[in-house]
Amino acid sequence: YAPQDFRAWGLGIPKRISVYDSSGNLVKRTVNTIAFDTVVYNDDNYKSLKLGHSQTTYNGDRNNPATPKTKQFIGNDYYLSTGRAYVTSSKDTLFHINGSTQTGYQNIVYDTNYNVIKVTTSYDRTRGLEKEERMYYPYNYTVGGGIGKLRDSSIISLPVSTETWITGDGNPRIISGMATSFRQIGNNDIKPDTIYAFESNKPIAQATIGTFDASKLNRNTTYFKPQTYFTSYDSHGNLSEMKSLVSGLSNSVITDYDQQYAVAKISNAVQSDIAYTGFESTGSGNWTIASSSRDVSDKLTGKKSYNLSNGNLSKSGLSTSQNYLLTFWTNAGASVTVNSNNIGSAIATQNGWYLYSVALSGISSVTLSGSGLIDEVRLHPNNANMETYAYEPLIGVISSTD
């Protein structure tokens, strides 16, 4: 009566996949080779017992519910087993209309942590060449810092670097690659710091670029150049600013709804130069808002707006050398000044709301004051682009503005 050793963990990976066109002709077939690793826990700590009811003995009339009875069981012990199924190779065959076929293959190598460390595919059969994708993980390095923290914290499934090589002729050469450094941020999360990428207009031989060195993240600074720097993260570990080290341009994100959703995405701007709020949640979006009160009687986007009669909106820490663009919507009857100056005439109207655009320069702070309802208040450099979003939590985006 021991349970059948069904090994359900080995189910689900297709052994063969066939693709047909609308006429029923076979156009592609993929055949996978699957390996199974089984572990049986055969010590007494995992010994289990399965009981099966074999018979019931009645001491009297069996039709009388009050008759005493004895149930008998047959038992058998067994040990738990578990395992893992994984694809070690696959072969793709393309079937052409003229009857010819074209095949390709992929061989996958795993390490003892079950991480993929090499994927070999066909590349140039006439010259016997293959393409190898090589992956390296925190435990492959002896460096400290963020990678050391990942390794020592047993975070081992996150690839640190990947490389693509041409092999097969005794002269391995690299054609692409990427490596990422990591750092520990304020909430103690380990996050990406800098991305390095291979730069060359031709393959570079292993004899030139060198072999893998566990003590170095960047195997060769001549060919692996920094591409992206992740400038800052918020207190929940969300990326808030990143900078291209190639173009020098920065992109930023403002999050809200308890820092679960991105409410603004800004290209070509740093965090200190941007602010946005649609007054939908508790976040201020880099604005200082005098009151936590929100108005639900009218709005342009989302479900809420703000009445300036409850207090000013302001943003400090701006650069006096930067040119800014401030935009916002007001409803009919609102009166707004920016740094105590008149805002001019509206440039657009929609559903009883009026859009204002104010160019600012030579300022270190900006303040909106007055009375009446305002919504969708944006500030960014005039050469930046901002996209904003409002959400219904657990549902998704309910409005977006560019």
mmCIF file of C-alpha atoms in Angstrom:
data_model
loop_
_atom_site.group_PDB
_atom_site.id
_atom_site.type_symbol
_atom_site.label_atom_id
_atom_site.label_comp_id
_atom_site.label_asym_id
_atom_site.label_seq_id
_atom_site.Cartn_x
_atom_site.Cartn_y
_atom_site.Cartn_z
ATOM 1 C CA TYR A 1 0.000 0.000 0.000
ATOM 2 C CA ALA A 2 2.954 2.340 -0.365
ATOM 3 C CA PRO A 3 2.073 5.219 -2.719
ATOM 4 C CA GLN A 4 3.124 4.843 -6.304
ATOM 5 C CA ASP A 5 6.461 6.492 -7.042
ATOM 6 C CA PHE A 6 4.922 8.762 -9.642
ATOM 7 C CA ARG A 7 7.582 11.531 -9.570
ATOM 8 C CA ALA A 8 5.199 14.309 -10.570
ATOM 9 C CA TRP A 9 8.077 16.782 -10.399
ATOM 10 C CA GLY A 10 9.327 15.267 -13.667
ATOM 11 C CA LEU A 11 6.190 16.128 -15.615
ATOM 12 C CA GLY A 12 5.572 19.166 -17.794
ATOM 13 C CA ILE A 13 8.631 19.440 -20.041
ATOM 14 C CA PRO A 14 7.648 18.556 -23.636
ATOM 15 C CA LYS A 15 9.777 15.897 -25.315
ATOM 16 C CA ARG A 16 8.714 16.931 -28.804
ATOM 17 C CA ILE A 17 7.051 20.035 -30.230
ATOM 18 C CA SER A 18 5.686 20.066 -33.779
ATOM 19 C CA VAL A 19 4.433 23.129 -35.663
ATOM 20 C CA TYR A 20 2.167 22.863 -38.708
ATOM 21 C CA ASP A 21 0.956 25.443 -41.183
ATOM 22 C CA SER A 22 -2.702 26.066 -42.083
ATOM 23 C CA SER A 23 -2.565 23.267 -44.686
ATOM 24 C CA GLY A 24 -1.385 20.701 -42.179
ATOM 25 C CA ASN A 25 2.205 20.631 -43.421
ATOM 26 C CA LEU A 26 4.915 20.149 -40.831
ATOM 27 C CA VAL A 27 7.123 23.255 -40.755
ATOM 28 C CA LYS A 28 9.166 22.823 -37.574
ATOM 29 C CA ARG A 29 9.933 20.131 -35.026
ATOM 30 C CA THR A 30 11.838 20.471 -31.762
ATOM 31 C CA VAL A 31 13.035 17.363 -29.926
ATOM 32 C CA ASN A 32 14.257 17.788 -26.349
ATOM 33 C CA THR A 33 16.548 15.495 -24.394
ATOM 34 C CA ILE A 34 15.521 15.514 -20.748
ATOM 35 C CA ALA A 35 17.590 14.437 -17.749
ATOM 36 C CA PHE A 36 16.246 13.475 -14.320
ATOM 37 C CA ASP A 37 17.976 13.807 -10.979
ATOM 38 C CA THR A 38 16.286 11.770 -8.244
ATOM 39 C CA VAL A 39 16.979 11.999 -4.534
ATOM 40 C CA VAL A 40 15.543 9.395 -2.131
ATOM 41 C CA TYR A 41 15.560 10.337 1.545
ATOM 42 C CA ASN A 42 16.154 6.806 2.868
ATOM 43 C CA ASP A 43 17.051 7.526 6.490
ATOM 44 C CA ASP A 44 14.687 7.178 9.435
ATOM 45 C CA ASN A 45 14.002 10.914 9.605
ATOM 46 C CA TYR A 46 11.994 10.581 6.376
ATOM 47 C CA LYS A 47 10.521 7.134 6.924
ATOM 48 C CA SER A 48 6.776 7.191 6.231
ATOM 49 C CA LEU A 49 3.909 4.750 6.647
ATOM 50 C CA LYS A 50 0.996 4.091 4.318
ATOM 51 C CA LEU A 51 -2.005 2.177 5.702
ATOM 52 C CA GLY A 52 -4.616 0.382 3.611
ATOM 53 C CA HIS A 53 -7.932 -0.861 5.000
ATOM 54 C CA SER A 54 -8.051 -4.622 4.395
ATOM 55 C CA GLN A 55 -11.122 -5.914 6.285
ATOM 56 C CA THR A 56 -13.685 -5.256 9.029
ATOM 57 C CA THR A 57 -14.658 -7.941 11.582
ATOM 58 C CA TYR A 58 -18.142 -7.693 13.204
ATOM 59 C CA ASN A 59 -18.842 -9.231 16.615
ATOM 60 C CA GLY A 60 -22.510 -9.902 15.880
ATOM 61 C CA ASP A 61 -25.078 -8.700 13.344
ATOM 62 C CA ARG A 62 -23.267 -6.580 10.785
ATOM 63 C CA ASN A 63 -26.552 -4.878 9.838
ATOM 64 C CA ASN A 64 -26.962 -3.540 13.358
ATOM 65 C CA PRO A 65 -25.147 -0.211 13.708
ATOM 66 C CA ALA A 66 -24.588 -0.942 17.388
ATOM 67 C CA THR A 67 -22.659 -4.147 16.703
ATOM 68 C CA PRO A 68 -19.026 -3.903 17.818
ATOM 69 C CA LYS A 69 -16.571 -4.080 14.950
ATOM 70 C CA THR A 70 -12.852 -4.134 14.406
ATOM 71 C CA LYS A 71 -11.093 -2.626 11.381
ATOM 72 C CA GLN A 72 -7.884 -4.189 10.171
ATOM 73 C CA PHE A 73 -5.214 -2.478 8.095
ATOM 74 C CA ILE A 74 -2.201 -3.556 6.126
ATOM 75 C CA GLY A 75 0.743 -1.199 6.381
ATOM 76 C CA ASN A 76 3.897 -0.635 4.451
ATOM 77 C CA ASP A 77 6.679 1.846 5.037
ATOM 78 C CA TYR A 78 8.363 3.916 2.377
ATOM 79 C CA TYR A 79 10.804 6.786 1.965
ATOM 80 C CA LEU A 80 10.132 10.142 0.366
ATOM 81 C CA SER A 81 11.759 10.974 -2.935
ATOM 82 C CA THR A 82 12.152 14.182 -4.862
ATOM 83 C CA GLY A 83 14.048 15.312 -7.894
ATOM 84 C CA ARG A 84 14.466 17.603 -10.819
ATOM 85 C CA ALA A 85 13.880 17.386 -14.555
ATOM 86 C CA TYR A 86 15.782 19.567 -16.994
ATOM 87 C CA VAL A 87 16.539 19.866 -20.693
ATOM 88 C CA THR A 88 20.128 18.988 -21.597
ATOM 89 C CA SER A 89 19.825 19.396 -25.359
ATOM 90 C CA SER A 90 17.340 20.191 -28.076
ATOM 91 C CA LYS A 91 17.324 19.750 -31.840
ATOM 92 C CA ASP A 92 15.322 21.992 -34.161
ATOM 93 C CA THR A 93 14.414 20.890 -37.686
ATOM 94 C CA LEU A 94 12.853 23.237 -40.244
ATOM 95 C CA PHE A 95 10.935 21.605 -43.097
ATOM 96 C CA HIS A 96 10.887 23.607 -46.337
ATOM 97 C CA ILE A 97 8.326 23.421 -49.139
ATOM 98 C CA ASN A 98 10.863 21.952 -51.559
ATOM 99 C CA GLY A 99 11.397 18.977 -49.255
ATOM 100 C CA SER A 100 14.741 20.111 -47.867
ATOM 101 C CA THR A 101 15.394 20.416 -44.154
ATOM 102 C CA GLN A 102 17.542 22.623 -41.978
ATOM 103 C CA THR A 103 18.655 21.552 -38.513
ATOM 104 C CA GLY A 104 20.131 23.266 -35.511
ATOM 105 C CA TYR A 105 20.996 22.120 -32.035
ATOM 106 C CA GLN A 106 21.461 23.429 -28.529
ATOM 107 C CA ASN A 107 23.403 21.726 -25.732
ATOM 108 C CA ILE A 108 22.943 22.998 -22.186
ATOM 109 C CA VAL A 109 25.402 22.480 -19.323
ATOM 110 C CA TYR A 110 24.439 22.973 -15.658
ATOM 111 C CA ASP A 111 26.604 23.233 -12.572
ATOM 112 C CA THR A 112 25.997 21.606 -9.182
ATOM 113 C CA ASN A 113 23.733 24.529 -8.185
ATOM 114 C CA TYR A 114 21.500 23.703 -11.187
ATOM 115 C CA ASN A 115 22.376 27.003 -12.856
ATOM 116 C CA VAL A 116 23.024 27.055 -16.600
ATOM 117 C CA ILE A 117 26.716 27.768 -17.159
ATOM 118 C CA LYS A 118 27.055 27.101 -20.873
ATOM 119 C CA VAL A 119 24.773 26.875 -23.896
ATOM 120 C CA THR A 120 26.339 25.625 -27.113
ATOM 121 C CA THR A 121 24.576 26.106 -30.448
ATOM 122 C CA SER A 122 25.446 25.426 -34.068
ATOM 123 C CA TYR A 123 27.155 28.354 -35.778
ATOM 124 C CA ASP A 124 29.136 27.442 -38.929
ATOM 125 C CA ARG A 125 29.133 23.737 -39.698
ATOM 126 C CA THR A 126 31.311 24.082 -42.804
ATOM 127 C CA ARG A 127 34.159 25.276 -40.577
ATOM 128 C CA GLY A 128 33.191 23.239 -37.518
ATOM 129 C CA LEU A 129 32.399 26.343 -35.457
ATOM 130 C CA GLU A 130 29.994 26.584 -32.523
ATOM 131 C CA LYS A 131 28.654 29.490 -30.517
ATOM 132 C CA GLU A 132 28.964 29.304 -26.730
ATOM 133 C CA GLU A 133 26.975 31.367 -24.246
ATOM 134 C CA ARG A 134 28.832 31.350 -20.914
ATOM 135 C CA MET A 135 27.242 32.453 -17.641
ATOM 136 C CA TYR A 136 28.944 33.327 -14.359
ATOM 137 C CA TYR A 137 27.275 33.687 -10.946
ATOM 138 C CA PRO A 138 28.211 35.281 -7.598
ATOM 139 C CA TYR A 139 29.882 32.080 -6.345
ATOM 140 C CA ASN A 140 32.160 32.035 -9.413
ATOM 141 C CA TYR A 141 33.881 35.184 -8.084
ATOM 142 C CA THR A 142 36.125 35.830 -5.116
ATOM 143 C CA VAL A 143 35.566 39.608 -5.155
ATOM 144 C CA GLY A 144 33.915 41.426 -2.256
ATOM 145 C CA GLY A 145 31.436 44.306 -2.319
ATOM 146 C CA GLY A 146 27.937 43.687 -3.602
ATOM 147 C CA ILE A 147 28.869 40.480 -5.429
ATOM 148 C CA GLY A 148 30.465 39.162 -2.263
ATOM 149 C CA LYS A 149 27.284 40.012 -0.356
ATOM 150 C CA LEU A 150 25.205 38.091 -2.901
ATOM 151 C CA ARG A 151 27.526 35.099 -2.620
ATOM 152 C CA ASP A 152 27.689 35.137 1.170
ATOM 153 C CA SER A 153 23.898 35.543 1.372
ATOM 154 C CA SER A 154 23.412 32.443 -0.823
ATOM 155 C CA ILE A 155 21.777 34.478 -3.589
ATOM 156 C CA ILE A 156 23.221 32.287 -6.286
ATOM 157 C CA SER A 157 20.783 32.197 -9.208
ATOM 158 C CA LEU A 158 21.392 35.765 -10.404
ATOM 159 C CA PRO A 159 23.848 35.918 -13.341
ATOM 160 C CA VAL A 160 26.658 38.406 -12.827
ATOM 161 C CA SER A 161 28.148 38.186 -16.305
ATOM 162 C CA THR A 162 27.425 36.558 -19.662
ATOM 163 C CA GLU A 163 29.746 36.084 -22.611
ATOM 164 C CA THR A 164 29.357 34.812 -26.175
ATOM 165 C CA TRP A 165 32.263 32.970 -27.781
ATOM 166 C CA ILE A 166 33.023 31.342 -31.116
ATOM 167 C CA THR A 167 34.734 27.991 -30.580
ATOM 168 C CA GLY A 168 35.572 24.814 -32.421
ATOM 169 C CA ASP A 169 38.752 25.640 -34.317
ATOM 170 C CA GLY A 170 41.243 25.856 -31.453
ATOM 171 C CA ASN A 171 41.059 29.668 -31.427
ATOM 172 C CA PRO A 172 38.231 30.688 -29.073
ATOM 173 C CA ARG A 173 37.224 34.307 -29.512
ATOM 174 C CA ILE A 174 34.680 36.505 -27.794
ATOM 175 C CA ILE A 175 32.062 38.428 -29.778
ATOM 176 C CA SER A 176 29.868 39.902 -27.021
ATOM 177 C CA GLY A 177 29.659 40.098 -23.278
ATOM 178 C CA MET A 178 28.173 41.913 -20.330
ATOM 179 C CA ALA A 179 29.025 42.142 -16.632
ATOM 180 C CA THR A 180 27.206 43.837 -13.756
ATOM 181 C CA SER A 181 28.633 45.129 -10.511
ATOM 182 C CA PHE A 182 26.400 45.332 -7.438
ATOM 183 C CA ARG A 183 26.173 47.425 -4.294
ATOM 184 C CA GLN A 184 24.253 47.388 -1.018
ATOM 185 C CA ILE A 185 21.709 50.211 -0.766
ATOM 186 C CA GLY A 186 20.149 51.930 2.235
ATOM 187 C CA ASN A 187 17.524 49.266 2.979
ATOM 188 C CA ASN A 188 20.289 46.600 2.765
ATOM 189 C CA ASP A 189 19.069 45.201 -0.567
ATOM 190 C CA ILE A 190 21.769 44.246 -3.053
ATOM 191 C CA LYS A 191 21.124 46.047 -6.334
ATOM 192 C CA PRO A 192 22.920 46.521 -9.678
ATOM 193 C CA ASP A 193 25.484 49.316 -9.664
ATOM 194 C CA THR A 194 27.176 49.462 -13.083
ATOM 195 C CA ILE A 195 26.781 47.497 -16.316
ATOM 196 C CA TYR A 196 29.875 46.829 -18.422
ATOM 197 C CA ALA A 197 29.649 45.659 -22.041
ATOM 198 C CA PHE A 198 32.103 44.249 -24.553
ATOM 199 C CA GLU A 199 33.017 46.797 -27.227
ATOM 200 C CA SER A 200 34.832 45.743 -30.370
ATOM 201 C CA ASN A 201 34.171 45.814 -34.103
ATOM 202 C CA LYS A 202 35.652 42.328 -34.476
ATOM 203 C CA PRO A 203 35.993 39.114 -32.420
ATOM 204 C CA ILE A 204 38.829 39.177 -29.889
ATOM 205 C CA ALA A 205 40.897 36.051 -29.298
ATOM 206 C CA GLN A 206 41.094 34.551 -25.826
ATOM 207 C CA ALA A 207 44.881 34.950 -25.987
ATOM 208 C CA THR A 208 44.312 38.725 -26.153
ATOM 209 C CA ILE A 209 41.400 39.289 -23.811
ATOM 210 C CA GLY A 210 42.448 36.668 -21.263
ATOM 211 C CA THR A 211 40.739 33.782 -19.527
ATOM 212 C CA PHE A 212 38.123 34.076 -16.815
ATOM 213 C CA ASP A 213 39.599 35.431 -13.572
ATOM 214 C CA ALA A 214 37.506 34.938 -10.420
ATOM 215 C CA SER A 215 39.246 37.882 -8.736
ATOM 216 C CA LYS A 216 38.090 40.362 -11.411
ATOM 217 C CA LEU A 217 34.587 41.343 -12.437
ATOM 218 C CA ASN A 218 35.860 43.162 -15.522
ATOM 219 C CA ARG A 219 38.094 40.653 -17.247
ATOM 220 C CA ASN A 220 39.667 43.278 -19.530
ATOM 221 C CA THR A 221 39.114 47.023 -19.191
ATOM 222 C CA THR A 222 40.335 47.625 -22.737
ATOM 223 C CA TYR A 223 37.330 45.821 -24.212
ATOM 224 C CA PHE A 224 34.703 45.896 -21.445
ATOM 225 C CA LYS A 225 33.503 49.463 -21.013
ATOM 226 C CA PRO A 226 30.991 50.896 -18.502
ATOM 227 C CA GLN A 227 27.600 51.466 -20.127
ATOM 228 C CA THR A 228 25.016 52.214 -17.461
ATOM 229 C CA TYR A 229 25.195 53.434 -13.871
ATOM 230 C CA PHE A 230 22.224 52.887 -11.577
ATOM 231 C CA THR A 231 22.375 56.181 -9.742
ATOM 232 C CA SER A 232 19.781 55.749 -7.004
ATOM 233 C CA TYR A 233 17.060 53.528 -5.558
ATOM 234 C CA ASP A 234 14.148 54.444 -3.304
ATOM 235 C CA SER A 235 13.632 53.096 0.209
ATOM 236 C CA HIS A 236 11.755 50.064 -1.150
ATOM 237 C CA GLY A 237 14.566 49.156 -3.523
ATOM 238 C CA ASN A 238 12.902 50.483 -6.682
ATOM 239 C CA LEU A 239 15.237 52.039 -9.236
ATOM 240 C CA SER A 240 14.676 55.803 -9.219
ATOM 241 C CA GLU A 241 17.480 57.052 -11.482
ATOM 242 C CA MET A 242 19.933 55.609 -13.994
ATOM 243 C CA LYS A 243 22.549 57.215 -16.213
ATOM 244 C CA SER A 244 23.935 56.174 -19.590
ATOM 245 C CA LEU A 245 27.719 56.407 -19.339
ATOM 246 C CA VAL A 246 27.864 56.463 -23.142
ATOM 247 C CA SER A 247 25.514 59.384 -23.862
ATOM 248 C CA GLY A 248 25.629 60.997 -20.426
ATOM 249 C CA LEU A 249 21.822 61.170 -20.301
ATOM 250 C CA SER A 250 19.841 60.219 -17.196
ATOM 251 C CA ASN A 251 16.403 58.665 -16.867
ATOM 252 C CA SER A 252 14.337 58.850 -13.693
ATOM 253 C CA VAL A 253 11.246 57.262 -12.186
ATOM 254 C CA ILE A 254 8.832 58.516 -9.525
ATOM 255 C CA THR A 255 6.902 55.832 -7.621
ATOM 256 C CA ASP A 256 3.775 56.093 -5.479
ATOM 257 C CA TYR A 257 0.994 53.922 -4.046
ATOM 258 C CA ASP A 258 3.351 52.864 -1.224
ATOM 259 C CA GLN A 259 6.125 52.816 -3.842
ATOM 260 C CA GLN A 260 4.508 49.903 -5.680
ATOM 261 C CA TYR A 261 3.811 51.636 -9.005
ATOM 262 C CA ALA A 262 5.731 54.000 -11.281
ATOM 263 C CA VAL A 263 3.583 57.125 -11.609
ATOM 264 C CA ALA A 264 6.079 59.088 -13.708
ATOM 265 C CA LYS A 265 8.844 58.108 -16.119
ATOM 266 C CA ILE A 266 11.174 60.890 -17.203
ATOM 267 C CA SER A 267 13.859 60.719 -19.867
ATOM 268 C CA ASN A 268 16.859 63.077 -19.877
ATOM 269 C CA ALA A 269 16.437 64.280 -16.295
ATOM 270 C CA VAL A 270 17.814 63.582 -12.812
ATOM 271 C CA GLN A 271 15.700 63.189 -9.678
ATOM 272 C CA SER A 272 16.615 66.602 -8.269
ATOM 273 C CA ASP A 273 15.185 68.317 -11.364
ATOM 274 C CA ILE A 274 11.773 66.649 -11.498
ATOM 275 C CA ALA A 275 8.487 66.556 -9.608
ATOM 276 C CA TYR A 276 5.065 65.135 -10.353
ATOM 277 C CA THR A 277 1.832 64.514 -8.521
ATOM 278 C CA GLY A 278 -1.689 63.598 -9.601
ATOM 279 C CA PHE A 279 -2.787 63.574 -5.916
ATOM 280 C CA GLU A 280 -3.986 59.967 -6.191
ATOM 281 C CA SER A 281 -2.089 58.382 -3.303
ATOM 282 C CA THR A 282 -0.027 59.309 -0.266
ATOM 283 C CA GLY A 283 3.203 60.125 -2.099
ATOM 284 C CA SER A 284 4.194 63.683 -2.972
ATOM 285 C CA GLY A 285 6.276 62.930 -6.092
ATOM 286 C CA ASN A 286 9.170 65.237 -5.028
ATOM 287 C CA TRP A 287 6.727 68.071 -4.290
ATOM 288 C CA THR A 288 6.222 69.477 -0.808
ATOM 289 C CA ILE A 289 2.442 69.606 -0.374
ATOM 290 C CA ALA A 290 1.144 71.684 2.524
ATOM 291 C CA SER A 291 -1.893 69.499 3.245
ATOM 292 C CA SER A 292 -2.712 65.799 3.034
ATOM 293 C CA SER A 293 -6.319 66.670 2.153
ATOM 294 C CA ARG A 294 -7.490 65.637 -1.324
ATOM 295 C CA ASP A 295 -10.593 66.637 -3.275
ATOM 296 C CA VAL A 296 -12.824 63.979 -4.836
ATOM 297 C CA SER A 297 -15.504 66.300 -6.208
ATOM 298 C CA ASP A 298 -13.692 66.775 -9.538
ATOM 299 C CA LYS A 299 -10.475 65.705 -11.261
ATOM 300 C CA LEU A 300 -8.753 65.659 -14.635
ATOM 301 C CA THR A 301 -7.202 62.183 -14.358
ATOM 302 C CA GLY A 302 -7.534 59.417 -11.799
ATOM 303 C CA LYS A 303 -9.981 60.021 -8.971
ATOM 304 C CA LYS A 304 -8.613 62.975 -7.002
ATOM 305 C CA SER A 305 -7.333 66.548 -7.273
ATOM 306 C CA TYR A 306 -6.034 69.151 -4.800
ATOM 307 C CA ASN A 307 -7.480 72.431 -3.585
ATOM 308 C CA LEU A 308 -4.770 75.072 -3.356
ATOM 309 C CA SER A 309 -6.789 76.782 -0.636
ATOM 310 C CA ASN A 310 -5.426 74.038 1.655
ATOM 311 C CA GLY A 311 -1.838 75.189 1.113
ATOM 312 C CA ASN A 312 0.976 75.623 -1.380
ATOM 313 C CA LEU A 313 2.921 73.169 -3.518
ATOM 314 C CA SER A 314 6.676 73.737 -3.652
ATOM 315 C CA LYS A 315 9.879 72.162 -4.904
ATOM 316 C CA SER A 316 13.351 73.183 -3.759
ATOM 317 C CA GLY A 317 16.870 72.107 -4.669
ATOM 318 C CA LEU A 318 16.585 73.157 -8.314
ATOM 319 C CA SER A 319 19.552 74.228 -10.436
ATOM 320 C CA THR A 320 19.771 77.912 -11.306
ATOM 321 C CA SER A 321 21.528 76.972 -14.563
ATOM 322 C CA GLN A 322 18.683 74.738 -15.715
ATOM 323 C CA ASN A 323 15.647 75.729 -17.801
ATOM 324 C CA TYR A 324 12.445 74.130 -16.511
ATOM 325 C CA LEU A 325 8.927 73.554 -17.757
ATOM 326 C CA LEU A 326 6.063 73.573 -15.263
ATOM 327 C CA THR A 327 2.625 72.380 -16.400
ATOM 328 C CA PHE A 328 -0.596 71.864 -14.477
ATOM 329 C CA TRP A 329 -4.372 71.779 -14.932
ATOM 330 C CA THR A 330 -6.919 73.882 -13.053
ATOM 331 C CA ASN A 331 -10.670 73.733 -13.011
ATOM 332 C CA ALA A 332 -12.938 76.697 -13.681
ATOM 333 C CA GLY A 333 -12.678 79.417 -11.043
ATOM 334 C CA ALA A 334 -9.203 78.439 -9.778
ATOM 335 C CA SER A 335 -6.626 81.159 -9.221
ATOM 336 C CA VAL A 336 -2.936 80.161 -9.298
ATOM 337 C CA THR A 337 0.362 82.013 -9.121
ATOM 338 C CA VAL A 338 3.854 80.557 -9.633
ATOM 339 C CA ASN A 339 6.550 82.131 -7.469
ATOM 340 C CA SER A 340 4.018 84.938 -6.916
ATOM 341 C CA ASN A 341 3.858 85.609 -10.665
ATOM 342 C CA ASN A 342 0.864 85.492 -12.989
ATOM 343 C CA ILE A 343 0.650 82.288 -15.049
ATOM 344 C CA GLY A 344 -0.792 83.808 -18.223
ATOM 345 C CA SER A 345 -3.495 82.199 -20.329
ATOM 346 C CA ALA A 346 -4.413 78.532 -20.629
ATOM 347 C CA ILE A 347 -3.009 76.712 -23.657
ATOM 348 C CA ALA A 348 -5.661 73.963 -23.766
ATOM 349 C CA THR A 349 -8.976 72.970 -22.209
ATOM 350 C CA GLN A 350 -10.627 69.622 -21.566
ATOM 351 C CA ASN A 351 -13.813 68.692 -19.689
ATOM 352 C CA GLY A 352 -13.903 71.990 -17.817
ATOM 353 C CA TRP A 353 -10.205 71.904 -16.932
ATOM 354 C CA TYR A 354 -7.539 74.311 -18.219
ATOM 355 C CA LEU A 355 -3.901 73.516 -18.993
ATOM 356 C CA TYR A 356 -1.175 76.036 -18.123
ATOM 357 C CA SER A 357 2.480 75.908 -19.106
ATOM 358 C CA VAL A 358 5.103 78.049 -17.387
ATOM 359 C CA ALA A 359 8.761 78.332 -18.451
ATOM 360 C CA LEU A 360 11.166 78.826 -15.549
ATOM 361 C CA SER A 361 14.871 79.611 -15.422
ATOM 362 C CA GLY A 362 17.416 80.922 -12.931
ATOM 363 C CA ILE A 363 15.451 79.508 -9.971
ATOM 364 C CA SER A 364 16.399 77.273 -7.060
ATOM 365 C CA SER A 365 12.787 76.626 -6.000
ATOM 366 C CA VAL A 366 9.242 76.923 -7.293
ATOM 367 C CA THR A 367 5.984 77.483 -5.408
ATOM 368 C CA LEU A 368 2.387 77.207 -6.597
ATOM 369 C CA SER A 369 -0.128 79.099 -4.483
ATOM 370 C CA GLY A 370 -3.690 80.344 -4.787
ATOM 371 C CA SER A 371 -7.101 78.710 -4.575
ATOM 372 C CA GLY A 372 -9.251 76.221 -6.452
ATOM 373 C CA LEU A 373 -8.627 72.721 -7.783
ATOM 374 C CA ILE A 374 -5.438 71.692 -9.582
ATOM 375 C CA ASP A 375 -4.330 68.349 -11.004
ATOM 376 C CA GLU A 376 -1.457 66.731 -12.926
ATOM 377 C CA VAL A 377 1.286 69.047 -11.680
ATOM 378 C CA ARG A 378 4.544 68.387 -13.530
ATOM 379 C CA LEU A 379 8.017 69.889 -13.355
ATOM 380 C CA HIS A 380 11.016 68.855 -15.452
ATOM 381 C CA PRO A 381 13.799 70.357 -17.576
ATOM 382 C CA ASN A 382 12.454 71.760 -20.813
ATOM 383 C CA ASN A 383 14.499 69.251 -22.852
ATOM 384 C CA ALA A 384 13.165 66.247 -20.910
ATOM 385 C CA ASN A 385 10.095 64.133 -21.560
ATOM 386 C CA MET A 386 7.662 62.966 -18.870
ATOM 387 C CA GLU A 387 4.978 60.265 -19.012
ATOM 388 C CA THR A 388 2.608 59.918 -16.050
ATOM 389 C CA TYR A 389 0.157 57.266 -14.869
ATOM 390 C CA ALA A 390 -2.726 56.818 -12.440
ATOM 391 C CA TYR A 391 -3.643 53.382 -11.089
ATOM 392 C CA GLU A 392 -6.414 51.415 -9.489
ATOM 393 C CA PRO A 393 -4.432 49.199 -7.088
ATOM 394 C CA LEU A 394 -4.658 45.473 -7.906
ATOM 395 C CA ILE A 395 -6.277 46.358 -11.247
ATOM 396 C CA GLY A 396 -3.778 48.477 -13.142
ATOM 397 C CA VAL A 397 -3.458 51.744 -15.061
ATOM 398 C CA ILE A 398 -6.636 53.803 -15.279
ATOM 399 C CA SER A 399 -5.153 56.839 -17.046
ATOM 400 C CA SER A 400 -1.877 57.888 -18.658
ATOM 401 C CA THR A 401 -0.596 61.243 -19.868
ATOM 402 C CA ASP A 402 2.395 62.109 -22.024
#
